[in-house]
Coordinates of C-alpha atoms in Angstrom, one line a residue:
Chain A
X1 CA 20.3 -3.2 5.3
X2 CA 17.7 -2.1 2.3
X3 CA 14.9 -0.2 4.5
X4 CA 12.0 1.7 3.4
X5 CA 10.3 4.2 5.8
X6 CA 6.7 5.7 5.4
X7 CA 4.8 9.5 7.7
X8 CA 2.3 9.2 8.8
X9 CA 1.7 5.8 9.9
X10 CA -1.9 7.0 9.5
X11 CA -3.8 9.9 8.6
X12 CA -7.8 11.8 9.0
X13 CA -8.9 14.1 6.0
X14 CA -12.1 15.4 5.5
X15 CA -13.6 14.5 1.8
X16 CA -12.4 17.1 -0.7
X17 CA -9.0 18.4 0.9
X18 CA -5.1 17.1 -0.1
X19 CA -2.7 15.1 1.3
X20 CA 0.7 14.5 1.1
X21 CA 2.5 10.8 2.0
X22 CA 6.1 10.7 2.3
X23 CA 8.6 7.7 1.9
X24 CA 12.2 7.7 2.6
X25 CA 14.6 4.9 1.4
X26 CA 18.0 3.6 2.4
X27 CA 18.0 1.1 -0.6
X28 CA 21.1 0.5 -2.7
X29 CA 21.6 0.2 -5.5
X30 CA 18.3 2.2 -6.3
X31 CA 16.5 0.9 -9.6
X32 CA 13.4 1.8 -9.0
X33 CA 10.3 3.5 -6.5
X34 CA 6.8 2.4 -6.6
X35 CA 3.8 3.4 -4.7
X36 CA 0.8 1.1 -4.3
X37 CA -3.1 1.5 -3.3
X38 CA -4.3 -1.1 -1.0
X39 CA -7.8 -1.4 -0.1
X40 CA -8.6 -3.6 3.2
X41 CA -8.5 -7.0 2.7
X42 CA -7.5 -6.9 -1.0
X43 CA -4.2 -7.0 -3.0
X44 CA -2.3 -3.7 -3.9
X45 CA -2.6 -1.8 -7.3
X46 CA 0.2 0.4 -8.5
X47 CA -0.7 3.6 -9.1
X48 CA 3.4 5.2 -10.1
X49 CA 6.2 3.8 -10.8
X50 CA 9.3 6.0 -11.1
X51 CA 12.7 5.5 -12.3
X52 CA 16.1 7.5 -11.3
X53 CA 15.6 10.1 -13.7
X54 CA 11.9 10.8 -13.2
X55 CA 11.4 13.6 -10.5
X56 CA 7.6 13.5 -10.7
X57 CA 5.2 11.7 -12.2
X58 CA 1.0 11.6 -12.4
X59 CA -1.8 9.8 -12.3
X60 CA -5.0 11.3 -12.0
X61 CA -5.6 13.1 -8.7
X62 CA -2.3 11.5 -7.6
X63 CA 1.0 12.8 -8.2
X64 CA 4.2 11.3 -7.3
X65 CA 7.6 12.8 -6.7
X66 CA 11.1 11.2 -6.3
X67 CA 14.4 13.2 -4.8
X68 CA 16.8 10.2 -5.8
X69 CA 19.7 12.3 -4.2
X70 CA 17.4 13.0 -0.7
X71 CA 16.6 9.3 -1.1
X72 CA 13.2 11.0 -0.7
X73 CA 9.7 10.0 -2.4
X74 CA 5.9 11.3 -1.9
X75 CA 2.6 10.7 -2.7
X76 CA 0.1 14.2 -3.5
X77 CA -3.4 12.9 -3.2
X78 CA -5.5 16.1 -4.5
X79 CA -9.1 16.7 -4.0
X80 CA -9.5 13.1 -1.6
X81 CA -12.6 11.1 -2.4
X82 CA -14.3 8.5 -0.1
X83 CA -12.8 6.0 -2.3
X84 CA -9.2 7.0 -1.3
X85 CA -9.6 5.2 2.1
X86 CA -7.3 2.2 2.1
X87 CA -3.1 2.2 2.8
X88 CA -0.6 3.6 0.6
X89 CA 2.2 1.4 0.4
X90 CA 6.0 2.9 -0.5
X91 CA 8.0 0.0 -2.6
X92 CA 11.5 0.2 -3.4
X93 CA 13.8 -1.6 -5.7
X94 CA 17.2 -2.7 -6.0
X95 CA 19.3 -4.0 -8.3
X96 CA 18.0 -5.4 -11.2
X97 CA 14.8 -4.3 -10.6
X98 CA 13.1 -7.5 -10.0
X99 CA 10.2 -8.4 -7.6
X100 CA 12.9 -10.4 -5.3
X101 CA 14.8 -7.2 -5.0
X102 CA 11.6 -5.1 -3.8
X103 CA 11.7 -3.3 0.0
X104 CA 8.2 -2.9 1.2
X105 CA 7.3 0.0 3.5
X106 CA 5.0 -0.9 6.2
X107 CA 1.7 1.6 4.2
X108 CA 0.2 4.8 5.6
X109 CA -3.1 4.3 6.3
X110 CA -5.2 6.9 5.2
X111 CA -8.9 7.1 6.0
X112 CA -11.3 10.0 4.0
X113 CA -14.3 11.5 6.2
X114 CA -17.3 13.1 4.4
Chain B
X1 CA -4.8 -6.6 -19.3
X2 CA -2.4 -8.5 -16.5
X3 CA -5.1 -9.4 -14.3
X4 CA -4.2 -11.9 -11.4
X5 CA -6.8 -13.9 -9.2
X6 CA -6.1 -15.8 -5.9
X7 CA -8.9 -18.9 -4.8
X8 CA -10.1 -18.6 -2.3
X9 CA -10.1 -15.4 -0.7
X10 CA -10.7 -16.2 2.5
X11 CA -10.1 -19.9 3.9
X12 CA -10.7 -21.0 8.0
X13 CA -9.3 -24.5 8.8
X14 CA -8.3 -26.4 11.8
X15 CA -5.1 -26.6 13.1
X16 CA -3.0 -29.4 12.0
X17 CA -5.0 -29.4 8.5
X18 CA -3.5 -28.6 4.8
X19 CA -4.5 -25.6 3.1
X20 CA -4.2 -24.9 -0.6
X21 CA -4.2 -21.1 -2.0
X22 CA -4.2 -20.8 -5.8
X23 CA -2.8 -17.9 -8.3
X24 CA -3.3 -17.7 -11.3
X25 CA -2.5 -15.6 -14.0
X26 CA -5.6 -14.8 -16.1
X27 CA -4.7 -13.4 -19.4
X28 CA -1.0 -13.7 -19.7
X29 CA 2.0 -16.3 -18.9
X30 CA 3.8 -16.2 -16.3
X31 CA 6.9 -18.1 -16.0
X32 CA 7.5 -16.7 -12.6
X33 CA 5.2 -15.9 -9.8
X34 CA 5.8 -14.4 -6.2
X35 CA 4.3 -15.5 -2.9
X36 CA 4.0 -13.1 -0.1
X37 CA 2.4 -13.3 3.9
X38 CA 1.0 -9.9 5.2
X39 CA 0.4 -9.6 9.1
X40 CA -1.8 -6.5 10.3
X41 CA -0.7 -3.1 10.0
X42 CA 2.8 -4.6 8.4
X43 CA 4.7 -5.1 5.1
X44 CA 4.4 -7.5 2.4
X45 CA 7.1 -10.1 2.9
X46 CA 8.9 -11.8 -0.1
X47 CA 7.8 -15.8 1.0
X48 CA 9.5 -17.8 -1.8
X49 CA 10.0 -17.2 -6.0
X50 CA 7.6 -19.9 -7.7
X51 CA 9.3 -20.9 -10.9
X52 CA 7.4 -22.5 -14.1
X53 CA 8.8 -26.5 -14.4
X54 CA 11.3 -25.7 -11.7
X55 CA 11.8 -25.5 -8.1
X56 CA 11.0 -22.8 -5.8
X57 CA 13.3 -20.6 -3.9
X58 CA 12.6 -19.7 -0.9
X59 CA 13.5 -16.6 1.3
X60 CA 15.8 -16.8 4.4
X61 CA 14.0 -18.0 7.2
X62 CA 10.1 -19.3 5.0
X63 CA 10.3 -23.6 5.8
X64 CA 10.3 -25.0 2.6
X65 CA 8.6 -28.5 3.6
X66 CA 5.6 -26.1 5.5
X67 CA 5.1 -23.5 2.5
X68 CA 5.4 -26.1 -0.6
X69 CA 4.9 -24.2 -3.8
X70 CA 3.9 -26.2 -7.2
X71 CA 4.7 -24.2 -10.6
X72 CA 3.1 -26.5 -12.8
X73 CA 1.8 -24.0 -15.8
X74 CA 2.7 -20.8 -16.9
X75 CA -0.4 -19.4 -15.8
X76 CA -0.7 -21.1 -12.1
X77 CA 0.9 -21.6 -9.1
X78 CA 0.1 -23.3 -5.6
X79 CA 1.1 -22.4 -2.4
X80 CA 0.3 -25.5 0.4
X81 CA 0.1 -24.6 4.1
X82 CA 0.9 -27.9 5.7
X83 CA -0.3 -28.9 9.3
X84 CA -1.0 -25.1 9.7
X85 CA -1.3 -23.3 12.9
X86 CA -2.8 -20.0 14.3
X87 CA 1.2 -18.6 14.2
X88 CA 0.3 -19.2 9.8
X89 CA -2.6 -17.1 10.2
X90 CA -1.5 -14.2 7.8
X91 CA -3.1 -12.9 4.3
X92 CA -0.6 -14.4 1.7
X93 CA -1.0 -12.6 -1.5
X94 CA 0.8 -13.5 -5.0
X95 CA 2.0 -11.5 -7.7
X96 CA 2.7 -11.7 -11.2
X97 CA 3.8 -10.3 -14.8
X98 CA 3.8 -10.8 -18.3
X99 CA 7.4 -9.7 -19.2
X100 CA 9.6 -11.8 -16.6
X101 CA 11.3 -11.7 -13.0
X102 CA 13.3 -8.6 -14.1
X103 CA 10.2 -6.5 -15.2
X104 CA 9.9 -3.3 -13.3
X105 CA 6.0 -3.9 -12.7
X106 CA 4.3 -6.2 -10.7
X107 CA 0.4 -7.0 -11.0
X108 CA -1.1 -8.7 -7.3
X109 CA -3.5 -11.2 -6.6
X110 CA -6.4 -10.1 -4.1
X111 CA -5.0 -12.1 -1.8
X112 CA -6.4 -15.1 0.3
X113 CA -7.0 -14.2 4.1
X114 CA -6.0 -17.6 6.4
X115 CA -7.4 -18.4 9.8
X116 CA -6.2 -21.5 11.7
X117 CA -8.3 -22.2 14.8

């Protein structure tokens, strides 16, 4: 069974400092990882999208790596702002790479304090 | 570009009553659209396929005759909640893309919180 894992379930930081999410995946055969931003009560964004062959990948203050051999993926958040508050949702996809082959962790919530 | 919009965003009806939830695709086709249910704290879950001029498919276990899904453009599809109950309370949100079911990226709607009282 395709299964997508997610640590913390939710996690404190003050305003400035970094944080790491972490996703594991039992998902075969692996096409792709994604990671989403989900703000409360609203739809997720992607921020990464990473293939097999792609080990890390950026954007912005966020910087995502993949271990496809570990089965092993995180999310770097660098220098948190306020607006980083919401869940960070881990998305995995199988076989053709197609929204009905996608394997939804359940988020880490993350919440920023000034 | 590839922006998606759900209406409404939030909906509270009576149980027994139909509900409609709208997506729509805003500056691109879609021929295929995706309808998922979020409960608190838990994962987006894969409702039913909504296909442009054709039936939908549904996931194991997601009652087609409750959760009927209409295709009928390339940039909008319905999903009806019929004779909902508080058990359908759940924020349903629906994705999209310009390039197909196979693309690799998916662009969501806002999603539309239900209450059923």
């Amino acid at each position: 069974k395709n299964q997508v894992e997610q640590s913390p379930q939710s996690l404190i930081i003050l305003e400035g400092k970094n944080c790491t999410l972490q996703c594991n995946y039992t998902v075969s055969p692996f096409s792709n990882l994604r990671w989403y931003k989900q703000d409360t009560g609203r739809g997720p964004v992607s921020l990464t999208i990473m293939t097999f062959s792609e080990n890390t990948k950026s954007n912005g203050r966020y910087t995502a790596t993949l271990d496809a051999d570990t089965k092993q993926s995180s999310l770097h958040i660098t220098a948190s702002q306020l607006s980083d508050s919401a869940s960070y949702i881990c998305v995995v996809s199988a076989s053709g790479g197609g929204a009905d082959g996608l394997t939804f962790g359940k988020g880490t919530h993350l919440i920023i304090q000034p | 570009g590839a922006v998606v919009s759900q209406h409404p965003s939030r909906v509270i009806c009576k149980s027994g009553t139909s509900v409609k939830i709208e997506c729509r695709s805003l500056d691109f086709q879609a021929t295929t659209m995706f309808w998922y249910r979020q409960f608190p704290k838990q994962s987006l879950m894969l409702m039913a396929t909504s296909n442009e001029g054709s039936k939908a498919t549904y996931e194991q276990g997601v009652e087609k005759d409750k959760f009927l899904i209409n295709h009928a453009s390339l940039t909008l599809s319905t999903l009806t909640v019929t004779s909902a109950h508080p058990e359908d309370s759940s924020f349903y949100i629906c994705s999209a893309n310009p390039w197909g079911p196979i693309s690799r990226e998916q662009f969501f709607g806002p999603g539309t919180r239900l209450t059923v009282l």
